[in-house]
N, CA, C and O atoms as a GROMACS GRO file, in nm:
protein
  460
    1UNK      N    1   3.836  -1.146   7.509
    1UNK     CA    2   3.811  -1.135   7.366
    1UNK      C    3   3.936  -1.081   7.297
    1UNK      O    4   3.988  -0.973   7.323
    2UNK      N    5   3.979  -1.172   7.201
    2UNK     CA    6   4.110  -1.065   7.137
    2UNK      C    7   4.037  -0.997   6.996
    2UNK      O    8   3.935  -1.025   6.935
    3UNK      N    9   4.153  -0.886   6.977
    3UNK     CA   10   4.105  -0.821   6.832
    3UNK      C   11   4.206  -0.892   6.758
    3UNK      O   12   4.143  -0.927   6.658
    4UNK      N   13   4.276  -0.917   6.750
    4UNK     CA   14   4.360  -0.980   6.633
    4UNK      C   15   4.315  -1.130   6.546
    4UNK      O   16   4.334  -1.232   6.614
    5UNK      N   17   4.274  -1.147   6.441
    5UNK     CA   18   4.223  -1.219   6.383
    5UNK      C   19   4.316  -1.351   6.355
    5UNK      O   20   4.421  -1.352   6.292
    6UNK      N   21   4.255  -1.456   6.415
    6UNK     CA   22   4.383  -1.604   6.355
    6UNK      C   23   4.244  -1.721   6.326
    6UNK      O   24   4.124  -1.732   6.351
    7UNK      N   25   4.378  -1.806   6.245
    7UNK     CA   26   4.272  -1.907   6.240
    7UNK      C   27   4.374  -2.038   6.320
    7UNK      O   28   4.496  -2.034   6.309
    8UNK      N   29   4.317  -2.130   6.384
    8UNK     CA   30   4.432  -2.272   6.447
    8UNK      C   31   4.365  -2.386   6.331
    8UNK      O   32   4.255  -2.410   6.282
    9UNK      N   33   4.506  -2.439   6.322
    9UNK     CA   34   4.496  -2.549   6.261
    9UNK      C   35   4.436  -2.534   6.127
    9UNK      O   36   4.321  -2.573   6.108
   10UNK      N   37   4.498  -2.489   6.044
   10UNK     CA   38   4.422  -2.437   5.885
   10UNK      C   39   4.386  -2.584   5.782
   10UNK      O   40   4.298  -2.590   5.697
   11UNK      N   41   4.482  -2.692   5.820
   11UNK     CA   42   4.454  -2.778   5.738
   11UNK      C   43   4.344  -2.881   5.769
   11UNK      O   44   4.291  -2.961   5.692
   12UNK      N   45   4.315  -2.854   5.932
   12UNK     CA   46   4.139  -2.895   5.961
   12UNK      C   47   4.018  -2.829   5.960
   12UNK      O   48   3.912  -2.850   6.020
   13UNK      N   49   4.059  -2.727   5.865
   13UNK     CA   50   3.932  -2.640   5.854
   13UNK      C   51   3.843  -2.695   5.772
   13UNK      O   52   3.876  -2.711   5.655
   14UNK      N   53   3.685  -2.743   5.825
   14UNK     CA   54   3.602  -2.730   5.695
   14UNK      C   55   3.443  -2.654   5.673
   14UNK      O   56   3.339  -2.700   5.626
   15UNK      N   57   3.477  -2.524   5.728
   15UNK     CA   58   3.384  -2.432   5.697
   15UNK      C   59   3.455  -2.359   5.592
   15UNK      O   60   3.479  -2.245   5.631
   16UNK      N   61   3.490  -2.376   5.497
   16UNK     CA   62   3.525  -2.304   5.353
   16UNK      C   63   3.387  -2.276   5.284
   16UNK      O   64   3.273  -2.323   5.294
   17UNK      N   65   3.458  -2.166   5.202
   17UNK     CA   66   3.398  -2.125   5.108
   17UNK      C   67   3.408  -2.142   4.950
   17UNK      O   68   3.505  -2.106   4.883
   18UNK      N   69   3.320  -2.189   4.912
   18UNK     CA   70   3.350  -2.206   4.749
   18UNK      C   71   3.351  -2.081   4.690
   18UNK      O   72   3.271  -1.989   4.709
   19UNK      N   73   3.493  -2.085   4.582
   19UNK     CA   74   3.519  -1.934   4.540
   19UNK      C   75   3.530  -1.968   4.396
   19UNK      O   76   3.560  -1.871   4.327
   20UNK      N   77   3.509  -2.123   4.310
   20UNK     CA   78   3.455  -2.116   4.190
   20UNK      C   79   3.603  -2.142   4.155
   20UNK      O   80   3.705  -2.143   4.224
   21UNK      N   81   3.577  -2.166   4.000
   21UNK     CA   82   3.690  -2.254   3.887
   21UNK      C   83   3.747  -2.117   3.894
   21UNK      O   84   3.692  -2.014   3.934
   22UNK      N   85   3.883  -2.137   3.842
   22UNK     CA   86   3.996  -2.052   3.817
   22UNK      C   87   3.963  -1.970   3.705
   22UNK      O   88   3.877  -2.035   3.646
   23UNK      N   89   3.985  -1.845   3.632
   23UNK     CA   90   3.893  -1.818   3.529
   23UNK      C   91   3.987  -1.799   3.409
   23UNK      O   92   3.957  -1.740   3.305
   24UNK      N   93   4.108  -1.857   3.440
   24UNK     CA   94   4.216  -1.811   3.324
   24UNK      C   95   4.280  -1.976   3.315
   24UNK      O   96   4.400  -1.985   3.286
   25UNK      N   97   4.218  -2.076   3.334
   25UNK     CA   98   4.221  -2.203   3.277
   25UNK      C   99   4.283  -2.233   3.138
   25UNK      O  100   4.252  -2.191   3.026
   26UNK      N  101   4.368  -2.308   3.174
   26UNK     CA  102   4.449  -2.324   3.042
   26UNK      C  103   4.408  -2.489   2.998
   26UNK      O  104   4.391  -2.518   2.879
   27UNK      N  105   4.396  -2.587   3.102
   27UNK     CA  106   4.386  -2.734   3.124
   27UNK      C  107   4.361  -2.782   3.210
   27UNK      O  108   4.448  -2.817   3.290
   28UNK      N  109   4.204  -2.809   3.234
   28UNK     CA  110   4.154  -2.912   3.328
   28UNK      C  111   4.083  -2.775   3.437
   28UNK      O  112   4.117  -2.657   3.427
   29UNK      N  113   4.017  -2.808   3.500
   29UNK     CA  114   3.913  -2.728   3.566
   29UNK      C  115   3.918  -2.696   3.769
   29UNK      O  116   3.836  -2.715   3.859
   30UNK      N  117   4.077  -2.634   3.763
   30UNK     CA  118   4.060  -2.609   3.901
   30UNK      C  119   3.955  -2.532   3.967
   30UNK      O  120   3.904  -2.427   3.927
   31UNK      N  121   3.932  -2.596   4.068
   31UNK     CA  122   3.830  -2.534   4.166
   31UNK      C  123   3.895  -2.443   4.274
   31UNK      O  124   3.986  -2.504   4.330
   32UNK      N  125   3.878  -2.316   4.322
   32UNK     CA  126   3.926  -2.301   4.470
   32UNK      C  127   3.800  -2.294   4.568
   32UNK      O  128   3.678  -2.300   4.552
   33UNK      N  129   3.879  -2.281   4.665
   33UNK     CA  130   3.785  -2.268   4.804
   33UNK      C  131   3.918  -2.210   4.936
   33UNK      O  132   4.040  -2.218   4.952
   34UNK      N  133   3.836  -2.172   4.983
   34UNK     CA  134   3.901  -2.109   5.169
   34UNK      C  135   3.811  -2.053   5.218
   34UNK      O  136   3.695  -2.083   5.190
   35UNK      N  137   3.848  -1.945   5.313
   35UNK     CA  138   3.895  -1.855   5.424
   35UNK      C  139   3.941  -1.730   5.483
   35UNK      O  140   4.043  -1.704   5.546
   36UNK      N  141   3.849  -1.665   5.449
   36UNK     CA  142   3.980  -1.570   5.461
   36UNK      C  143   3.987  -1.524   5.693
   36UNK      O  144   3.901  -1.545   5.779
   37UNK      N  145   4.104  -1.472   5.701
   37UNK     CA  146   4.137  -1.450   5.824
   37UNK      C  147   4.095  -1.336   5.870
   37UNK      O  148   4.034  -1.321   5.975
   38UNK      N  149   4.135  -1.227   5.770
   38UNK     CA  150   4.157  -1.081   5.755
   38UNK      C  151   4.128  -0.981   5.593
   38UNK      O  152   4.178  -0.998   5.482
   39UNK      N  153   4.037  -0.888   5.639
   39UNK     CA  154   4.037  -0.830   5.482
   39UNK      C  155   4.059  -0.706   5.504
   39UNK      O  156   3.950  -0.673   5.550
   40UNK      N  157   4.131  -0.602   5.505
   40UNK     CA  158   4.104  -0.438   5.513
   40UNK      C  159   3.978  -0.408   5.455
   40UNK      O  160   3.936  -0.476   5.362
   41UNK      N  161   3.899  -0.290   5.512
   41UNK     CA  162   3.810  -0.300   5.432
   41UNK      C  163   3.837  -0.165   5.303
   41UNK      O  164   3.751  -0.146   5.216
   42UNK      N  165   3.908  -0.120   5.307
   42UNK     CA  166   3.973  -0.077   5.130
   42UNK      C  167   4.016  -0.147   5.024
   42UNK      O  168   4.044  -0.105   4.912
   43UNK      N  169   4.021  -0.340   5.095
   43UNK     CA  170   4.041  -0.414   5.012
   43UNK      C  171   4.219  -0.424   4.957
   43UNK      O  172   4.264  -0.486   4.861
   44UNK      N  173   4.294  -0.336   5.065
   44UNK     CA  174   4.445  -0.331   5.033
   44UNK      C  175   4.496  -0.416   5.070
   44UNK      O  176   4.608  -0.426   5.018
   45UNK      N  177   4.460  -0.532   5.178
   45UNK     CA  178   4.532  -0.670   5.180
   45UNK      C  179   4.441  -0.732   5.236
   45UNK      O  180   4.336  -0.683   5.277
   46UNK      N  181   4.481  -0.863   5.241
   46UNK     CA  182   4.388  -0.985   5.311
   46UNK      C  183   4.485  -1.094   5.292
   46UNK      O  184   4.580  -1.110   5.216
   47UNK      N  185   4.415  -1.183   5.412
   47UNK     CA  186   4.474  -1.300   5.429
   47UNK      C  187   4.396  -1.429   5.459
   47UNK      O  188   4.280  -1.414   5.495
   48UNK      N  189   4.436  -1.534   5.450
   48UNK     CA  190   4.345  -1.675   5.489
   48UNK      C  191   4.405  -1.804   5.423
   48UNK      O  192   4.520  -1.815   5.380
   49UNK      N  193   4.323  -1.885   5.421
   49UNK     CA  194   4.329  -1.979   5.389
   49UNK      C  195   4.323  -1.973   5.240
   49UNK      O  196   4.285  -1.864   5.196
   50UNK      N  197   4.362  -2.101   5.114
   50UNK     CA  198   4.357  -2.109   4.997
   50UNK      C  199   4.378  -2.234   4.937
   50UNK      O  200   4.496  -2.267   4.935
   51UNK      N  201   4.279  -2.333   4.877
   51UNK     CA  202   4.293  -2.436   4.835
   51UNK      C  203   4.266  -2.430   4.713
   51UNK      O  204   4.210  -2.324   4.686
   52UNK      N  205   4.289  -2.531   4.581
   52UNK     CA  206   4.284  -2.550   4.473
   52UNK      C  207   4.354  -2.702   4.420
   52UNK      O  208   4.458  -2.764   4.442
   53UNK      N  209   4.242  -2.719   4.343
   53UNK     CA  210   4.259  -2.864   4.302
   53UNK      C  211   4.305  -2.814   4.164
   53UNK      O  212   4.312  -2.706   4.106
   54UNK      N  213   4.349  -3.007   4.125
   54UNK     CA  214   4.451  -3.012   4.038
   54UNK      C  215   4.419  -2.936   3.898
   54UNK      O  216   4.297  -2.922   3.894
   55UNK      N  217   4.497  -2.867   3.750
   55UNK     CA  218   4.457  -2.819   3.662
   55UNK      C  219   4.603  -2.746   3.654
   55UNK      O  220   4.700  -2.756   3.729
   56UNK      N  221   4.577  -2.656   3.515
   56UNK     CA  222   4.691  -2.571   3.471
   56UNK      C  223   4.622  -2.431   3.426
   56UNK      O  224   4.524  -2.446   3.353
   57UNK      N  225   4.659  -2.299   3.458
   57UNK     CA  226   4.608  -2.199   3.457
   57UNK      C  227   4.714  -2.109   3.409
   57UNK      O  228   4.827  -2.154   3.430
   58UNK      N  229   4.711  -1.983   3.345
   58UNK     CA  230   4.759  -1.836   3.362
   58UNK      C  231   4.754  -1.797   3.462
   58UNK      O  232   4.645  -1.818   3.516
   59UNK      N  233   4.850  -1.727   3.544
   59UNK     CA  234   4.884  -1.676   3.674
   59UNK      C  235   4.931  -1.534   3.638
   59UNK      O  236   5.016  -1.501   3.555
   60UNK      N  237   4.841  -1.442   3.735
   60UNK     CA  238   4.964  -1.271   3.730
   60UNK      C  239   4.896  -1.264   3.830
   60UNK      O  240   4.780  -1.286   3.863
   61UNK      N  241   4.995  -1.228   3.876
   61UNK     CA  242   4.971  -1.149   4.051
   61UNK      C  243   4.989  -1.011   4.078
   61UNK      O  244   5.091  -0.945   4.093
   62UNK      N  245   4.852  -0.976   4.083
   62UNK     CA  246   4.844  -0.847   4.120
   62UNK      C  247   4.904  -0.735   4.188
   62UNK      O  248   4.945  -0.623   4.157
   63UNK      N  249   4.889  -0.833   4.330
   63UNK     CA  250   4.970  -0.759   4.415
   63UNK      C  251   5.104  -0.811   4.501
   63UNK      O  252   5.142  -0.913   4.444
   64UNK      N  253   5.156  -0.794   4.570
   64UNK     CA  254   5.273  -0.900   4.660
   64UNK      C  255   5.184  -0.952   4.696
   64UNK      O  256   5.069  -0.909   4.709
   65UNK      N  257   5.251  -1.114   4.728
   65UNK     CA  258   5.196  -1.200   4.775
   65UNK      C  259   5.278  -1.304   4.846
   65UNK      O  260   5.347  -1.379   4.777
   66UNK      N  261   5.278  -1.317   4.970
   66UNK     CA  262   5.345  -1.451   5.036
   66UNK      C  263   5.254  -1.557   5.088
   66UNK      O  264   5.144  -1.533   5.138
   67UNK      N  265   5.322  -1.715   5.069
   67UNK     CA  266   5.235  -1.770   5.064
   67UNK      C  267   5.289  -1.903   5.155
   67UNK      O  268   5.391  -1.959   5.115
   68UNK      N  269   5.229  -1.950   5.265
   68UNK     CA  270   5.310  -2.034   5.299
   68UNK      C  271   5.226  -2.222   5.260
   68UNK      O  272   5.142  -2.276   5.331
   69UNK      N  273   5.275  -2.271   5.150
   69UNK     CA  274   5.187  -2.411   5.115
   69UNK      C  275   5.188  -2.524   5.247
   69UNK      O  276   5.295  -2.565   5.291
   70UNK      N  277   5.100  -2.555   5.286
   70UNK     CA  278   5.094  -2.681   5.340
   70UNK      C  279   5.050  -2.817   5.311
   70UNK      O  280   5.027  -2.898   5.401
   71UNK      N  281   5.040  -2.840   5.202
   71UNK     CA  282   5.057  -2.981   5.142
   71UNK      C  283   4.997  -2.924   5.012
   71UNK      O  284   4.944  -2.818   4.978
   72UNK      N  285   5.033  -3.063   4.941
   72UNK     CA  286   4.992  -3.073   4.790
   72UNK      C  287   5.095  -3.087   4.735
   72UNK      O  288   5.195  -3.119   4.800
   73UNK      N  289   5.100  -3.058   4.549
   73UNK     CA  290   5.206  -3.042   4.528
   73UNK      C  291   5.167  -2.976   4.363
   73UNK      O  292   5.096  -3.028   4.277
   74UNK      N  293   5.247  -2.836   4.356
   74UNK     CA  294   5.245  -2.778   4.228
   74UNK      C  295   5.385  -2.724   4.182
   74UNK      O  296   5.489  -2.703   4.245
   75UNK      N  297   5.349  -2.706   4.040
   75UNK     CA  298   5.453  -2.616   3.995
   75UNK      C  299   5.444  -2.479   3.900
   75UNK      O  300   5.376  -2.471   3.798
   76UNK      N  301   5.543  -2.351   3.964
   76UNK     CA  302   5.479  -2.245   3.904
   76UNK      C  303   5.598  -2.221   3.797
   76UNK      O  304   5.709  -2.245   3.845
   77UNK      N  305   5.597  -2.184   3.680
   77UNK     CA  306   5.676  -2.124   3.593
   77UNK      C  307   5.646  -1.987   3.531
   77UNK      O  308   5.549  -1.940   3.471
   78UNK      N  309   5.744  -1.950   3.561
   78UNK     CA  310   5.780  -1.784   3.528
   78UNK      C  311   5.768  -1.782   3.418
   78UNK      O  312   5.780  -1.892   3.364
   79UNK      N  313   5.743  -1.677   3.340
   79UNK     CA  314   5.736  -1.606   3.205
   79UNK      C  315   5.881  -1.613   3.135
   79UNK      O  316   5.920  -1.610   3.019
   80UNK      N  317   5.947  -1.626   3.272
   80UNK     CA  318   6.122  -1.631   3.211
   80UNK      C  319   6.164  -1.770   3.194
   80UNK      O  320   6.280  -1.786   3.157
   81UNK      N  321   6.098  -1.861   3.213
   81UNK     CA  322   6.142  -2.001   3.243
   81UNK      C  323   6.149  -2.043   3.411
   81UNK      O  324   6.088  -2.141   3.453
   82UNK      N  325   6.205  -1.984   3.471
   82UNK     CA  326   6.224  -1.978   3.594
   82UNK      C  327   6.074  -2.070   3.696
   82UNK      O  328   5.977  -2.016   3.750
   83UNK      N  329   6.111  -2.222   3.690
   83UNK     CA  330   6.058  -2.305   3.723
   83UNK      C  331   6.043  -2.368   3.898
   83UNK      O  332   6.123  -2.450   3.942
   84UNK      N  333   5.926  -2.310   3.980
   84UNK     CA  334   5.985  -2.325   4.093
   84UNK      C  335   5.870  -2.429   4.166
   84UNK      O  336   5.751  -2.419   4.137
   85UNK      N  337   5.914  -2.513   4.248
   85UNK     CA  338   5.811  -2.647   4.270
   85UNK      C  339   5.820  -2.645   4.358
   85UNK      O  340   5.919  -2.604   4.418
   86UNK      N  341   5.659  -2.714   4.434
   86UNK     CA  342   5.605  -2.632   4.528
   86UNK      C  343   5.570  -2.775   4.584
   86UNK      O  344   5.519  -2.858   4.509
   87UNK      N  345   5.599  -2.805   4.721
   87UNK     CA  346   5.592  -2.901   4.803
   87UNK      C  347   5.541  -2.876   4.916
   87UNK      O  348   5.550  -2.756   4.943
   88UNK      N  349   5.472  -2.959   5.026
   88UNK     CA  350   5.433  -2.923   5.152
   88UNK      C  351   5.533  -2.831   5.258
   88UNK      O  352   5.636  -2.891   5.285
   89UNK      N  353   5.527  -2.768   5.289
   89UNK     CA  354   5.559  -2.655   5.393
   89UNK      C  355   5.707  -2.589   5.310
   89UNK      O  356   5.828  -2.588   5.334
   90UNK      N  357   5.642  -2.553   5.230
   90UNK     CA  358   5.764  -2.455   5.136
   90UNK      C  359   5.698  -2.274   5.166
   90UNK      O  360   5.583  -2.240   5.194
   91UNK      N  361   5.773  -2.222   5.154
   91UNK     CA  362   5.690  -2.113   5.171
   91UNK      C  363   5.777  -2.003   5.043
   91UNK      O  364   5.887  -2.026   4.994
   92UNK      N  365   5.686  -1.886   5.016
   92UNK     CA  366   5.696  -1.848   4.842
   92UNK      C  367   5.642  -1.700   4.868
   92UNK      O  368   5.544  -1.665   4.932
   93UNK      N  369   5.754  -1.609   4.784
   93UNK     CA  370   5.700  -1.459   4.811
   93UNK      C  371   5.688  -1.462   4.648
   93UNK      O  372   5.776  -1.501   4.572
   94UNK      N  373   5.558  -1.412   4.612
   94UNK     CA  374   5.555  -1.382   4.452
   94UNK      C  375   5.529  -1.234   4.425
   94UNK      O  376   5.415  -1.196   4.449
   95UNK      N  377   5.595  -1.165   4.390
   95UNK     CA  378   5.622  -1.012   4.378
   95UNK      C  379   5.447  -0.956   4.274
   95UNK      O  380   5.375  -1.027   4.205
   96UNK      N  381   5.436  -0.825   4.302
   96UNK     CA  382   5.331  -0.784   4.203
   96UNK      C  383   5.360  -0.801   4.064
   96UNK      O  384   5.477  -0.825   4.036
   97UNK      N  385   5.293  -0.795   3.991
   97UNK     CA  386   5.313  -0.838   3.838
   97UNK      C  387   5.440  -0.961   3.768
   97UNK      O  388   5.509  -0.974   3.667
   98UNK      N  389   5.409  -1.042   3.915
   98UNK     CA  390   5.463  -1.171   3.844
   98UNK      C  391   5.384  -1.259   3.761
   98UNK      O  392   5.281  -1.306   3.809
   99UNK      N  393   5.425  -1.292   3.626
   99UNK     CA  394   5.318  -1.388   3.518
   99UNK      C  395   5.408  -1.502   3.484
   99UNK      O  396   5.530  -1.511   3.474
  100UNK      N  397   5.291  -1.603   3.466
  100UNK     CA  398   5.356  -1.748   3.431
  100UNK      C  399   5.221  -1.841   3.490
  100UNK      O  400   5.102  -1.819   3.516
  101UNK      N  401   5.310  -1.954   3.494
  101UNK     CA  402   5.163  -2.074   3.458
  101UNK      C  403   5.180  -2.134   3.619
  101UNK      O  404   5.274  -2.147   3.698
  102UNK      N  405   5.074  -2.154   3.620
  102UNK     CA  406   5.073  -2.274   3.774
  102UNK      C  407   5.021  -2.408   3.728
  102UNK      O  408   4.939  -2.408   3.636
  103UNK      N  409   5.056  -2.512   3.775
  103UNK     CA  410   5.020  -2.644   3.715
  103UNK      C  411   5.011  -2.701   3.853
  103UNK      O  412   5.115  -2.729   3.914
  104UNK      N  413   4.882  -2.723   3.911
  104UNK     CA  414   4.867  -2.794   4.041
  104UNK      C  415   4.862  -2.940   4.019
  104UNK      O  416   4.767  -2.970   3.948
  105UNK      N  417   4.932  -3.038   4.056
  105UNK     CA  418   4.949  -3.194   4.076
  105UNK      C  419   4.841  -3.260   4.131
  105UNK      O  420   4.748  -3.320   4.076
  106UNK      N  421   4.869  -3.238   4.261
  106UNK     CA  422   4.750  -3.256   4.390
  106UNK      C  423   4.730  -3.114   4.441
  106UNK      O  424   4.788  -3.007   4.425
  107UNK      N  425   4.615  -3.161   4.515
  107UNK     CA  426   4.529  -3.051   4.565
  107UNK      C  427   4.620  -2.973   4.635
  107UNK      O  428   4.714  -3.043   4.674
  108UNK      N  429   4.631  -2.855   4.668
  108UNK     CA  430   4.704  -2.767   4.735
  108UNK      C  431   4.599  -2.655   4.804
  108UNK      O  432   4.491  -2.602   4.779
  109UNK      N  433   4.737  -2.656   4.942
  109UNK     CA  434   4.678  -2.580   5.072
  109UNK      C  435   4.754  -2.452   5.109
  109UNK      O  436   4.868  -2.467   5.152
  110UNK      N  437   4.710  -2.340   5.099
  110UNK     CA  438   4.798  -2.223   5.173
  110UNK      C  439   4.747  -2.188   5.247
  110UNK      O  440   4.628  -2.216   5.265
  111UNK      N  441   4.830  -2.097   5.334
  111UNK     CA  442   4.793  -1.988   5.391
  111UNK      C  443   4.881  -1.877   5.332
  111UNK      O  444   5.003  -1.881   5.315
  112UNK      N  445   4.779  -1.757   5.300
  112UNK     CA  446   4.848  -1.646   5.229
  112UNK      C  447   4.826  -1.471   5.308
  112UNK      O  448   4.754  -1.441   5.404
  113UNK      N  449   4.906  -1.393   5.234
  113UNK     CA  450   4.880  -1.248   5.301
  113UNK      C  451   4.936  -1.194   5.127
  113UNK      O  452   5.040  -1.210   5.064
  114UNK      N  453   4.807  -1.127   5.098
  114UNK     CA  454   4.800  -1.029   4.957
  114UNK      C  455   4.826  -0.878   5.035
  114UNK      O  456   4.779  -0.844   5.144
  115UNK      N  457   4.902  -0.809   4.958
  115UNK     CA  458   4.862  -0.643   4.977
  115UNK      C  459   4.946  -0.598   4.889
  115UNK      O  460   4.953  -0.477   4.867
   0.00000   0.00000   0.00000
Protein backbone atom coordinates (compact mmCIF):
# COMPACT_ATOMS: atom_id res chain seq x y z
CA UNK A 1 0.00 0.00 0.00
CA UNK A 2 1.69 3.38 -0.64
CA UNK A 3 0.85 6.70 1.25
CA UNK A 4 1.74 9.03 -1.34
CA UNK A 5 -1.14 10.05 -3.45
CA UNK A 6 -0.83 9.91 -7.62
CA UNK A 7 -3.02 9.68 -10.24
CA UNK A 8 -1.59 7.52 -13.89
CA UNK A 9 -2.55 8.67 -16.94
CA UNK A 10 -4.63 11.99 -16.15
CA UNK A 11 -5.84 12.51 -19.64
CA UNK A 12 -7.81 8.99 -19.39
CA UNK A 13 -9.45 9.80 -16.46
CA UNK A 14 -13.23 9.67 -16.42
CA UNK A 15 -14.37 9.58 -12.90
CA UNK A 16 -14.42 13.50 -12.64
CA UNK A 17 -16.19 15.63 -10.87
CA UNK A 18 -18.44 18.39 -11.94
CA UNK A 19 -17.29 21.62 -10.25
CA UNK A 20 -19.86 23.96 -12.20
CA UNK A 21 -19.55 27.19 -14.66
CA UNK A 22 -16.77 29.55 -13.89
CA UNK A 23 -18.40 32.30 -11.74
CA UNK A 24 -16.54 35.39 -13.02
CA UNK A 25 -17.66 34.78 -16.76
CA UNK A 26 -17.06 37.44 -18.96
CA UNK A 27 -18.21 35.38 -22.47
CA UNK A 28 -19.70 32.19 -23.09
CA UNK A 29 -20.24 29.64 -20.26
CA UNK A 30 -17.17 27.58 -19.19
CA UNK A 31 -17.76 24.55 -17.38
CA UNK A 32 -14.99 22.86 -15.12
CA UNK A 33 -14.61 19.45 -13.90
CA UNK A 34 -11.56 17.12 -12.31
CA UNK A 35 -9.85 15.52 -9.58
CA UNK A 36 -8.26 16.28 -7.15
CA UNK A 37 -4.98 14.02 -6.07
CA UNK A 38 -4.23 15.69 -2.78
CA UNK A 39 -5.91 18.29 -0.40
CA UNK A 40 -4.24 19.32 3.08
CA UNK A 41 -6.81 19.24 5.23
CA UNK A 42 -6.24 23.13 6.38
CA UNK A 43 -7.01 23.54 2.85
CA UNK A 44 -3.25 25.16 2.31
CA UNK A 45 -2.65 23.31 -0.95
CA UNK A 46 -4.04 20.76 -3.24
CA UNK A 47 -3.53 19.23 -6.31
CA UNK A 48 -5.26 17.19 -9.30
CA UNK A 49 -6.58 17.21 -12.22
CA UNK A 50 -8.44 20.42 -14.05
CA UNK A 51 -10.51 20.74 -17.11
CA UNK A 52 -12.51 23.58 -18.62
CA UNK A 53 -14.26 24.16 -21.70
CA UNK A 54 -14.16 26.85 -24.07
CA UNK A 55 -15.36 30.69 -22.78
CA UNK A 56 -13.63 33.95 -21.50
CA UNK A 57 -13.51 34.73 -17.77
CA UNK A 58 -11.78 37.12 -15.01
CA UNK A 59 -8.91 35.29 -13.51
CA UNK A 60 -6.99 36.19 -9.92
CA UNK A 61 -5.18 33.71 -8.38
CA UNK A 62 -5.23 33.40 -5.05
CA UNK A 63 -2.59 31.54 -4.25
CA UNK A 64 0.78 30.20 -6.25
CA UNK A 65 -0.07 28.09 -8.64
CA UNK A 66 1.79 25.70 -11.14
CA UNK A 67 0.21 24.19 -13.71
CA UNK A 68 1.29 21.71 -16.11
CA UNK A 69 -1.51 21.85 -19.47
CA UNK A 70 -1.93 18.79 -21.38
CA UNK A 71 -3.86 19.59 -24.33
CA UNK A 72 -6.26 22.19 -25.43
CA UNK A 73 -5.54 25.42 -26.21
CA UNK A 74 -5.93 28.91 -24.27
CA UNK A 75 -4.82 32.21 -23.75
CA UNK A 76 -4.12 34.10 -20.50
CA UNK A 77 -3.56 37.94 -20.43
CA UNK A 78 -2.15 39.82 -17.69
CA UNK A 79 -3.56 42.96 -16.30
CA UNK A 80 -0.29 44.35 -17.82
CA UNK A 81 -0.86 43.17 -21.29
CA UNK A 82 1.50 40.47 -20.88
CA UNK A 83 -0.13 37.81 -23.22
CA UNK A 84 0.89 34.21 -22.67
CA UNK A 85 -0.58 31.12 -24.87
CA UNK A 86 -1.13 28.08 -23.70
CA UNK A 87 -0.64 24.89 -25.81
CA UNK A 88 -0.47 21.13 -25.02
CA UNK A 89 2.36 20.22 -22.61
CA UNK A 90 3.43 23.82 -21.76
CA UNK A 91 3.77 24.12 -18.28
CA UNK A 92 2.97 27.75 -16.26
CA UNK A 93 3.79 29.07 -12.69
CA UNK A 94 1.10 31.86 -11.97
CA UNK A 95 2.22 33.76 -8.83
CA UNK A 96 -0.52 34.76 -5.97
CA UNK A 97 -2.46 37.76 -6.89
CA UNK A 98 -1.96 37.41 -10.49
CA UNK A 99 -5.20 39.14 -12.47
CA UNK A 100 -6.14 39.10 -16.07
CA UNK A 101 -8.45 37.24 -18.44
CA UNK A 102 -8.26 33.57 -19.59
CA UNK A 103 -9.88 32.90 -22.94
CA UNK A 104 -10.07 29.04 -23.41
CA UNK A 105 -10.16 27.99 -27.37
CA UNK A 106 -10.59 24.28 -26.88
CA UNK A 107 -11.19 22.41 -23.99
CA UNK A 108 -8.24 22.36 -21.69
CA UNK A 109 -6.48 19.78 -19.42
CA UNK A 110 -4.12 20.31 -16.34
CA UNK A 111 -2.62 18.99 -13.85
CA UNK A 112 -2.06 21.54 -11.05
CA UNK A 113 -0.51 22.09 -7.34
CA UNK A 114 -2.23 25.38 -5.49
CA UNK A 115 -0.68 26.47 -2.06
Amino acid sequence: MTTTPLMRKPLGQTDLVDWGVVPTMIEGESRVSGRLISRNPDGSSECGLWICTPGTWFCHVTRDEFCHFLEGRSTYVHESGEVIEITPDTAAFFPQDWKGTCTVHETIKKVYMIR
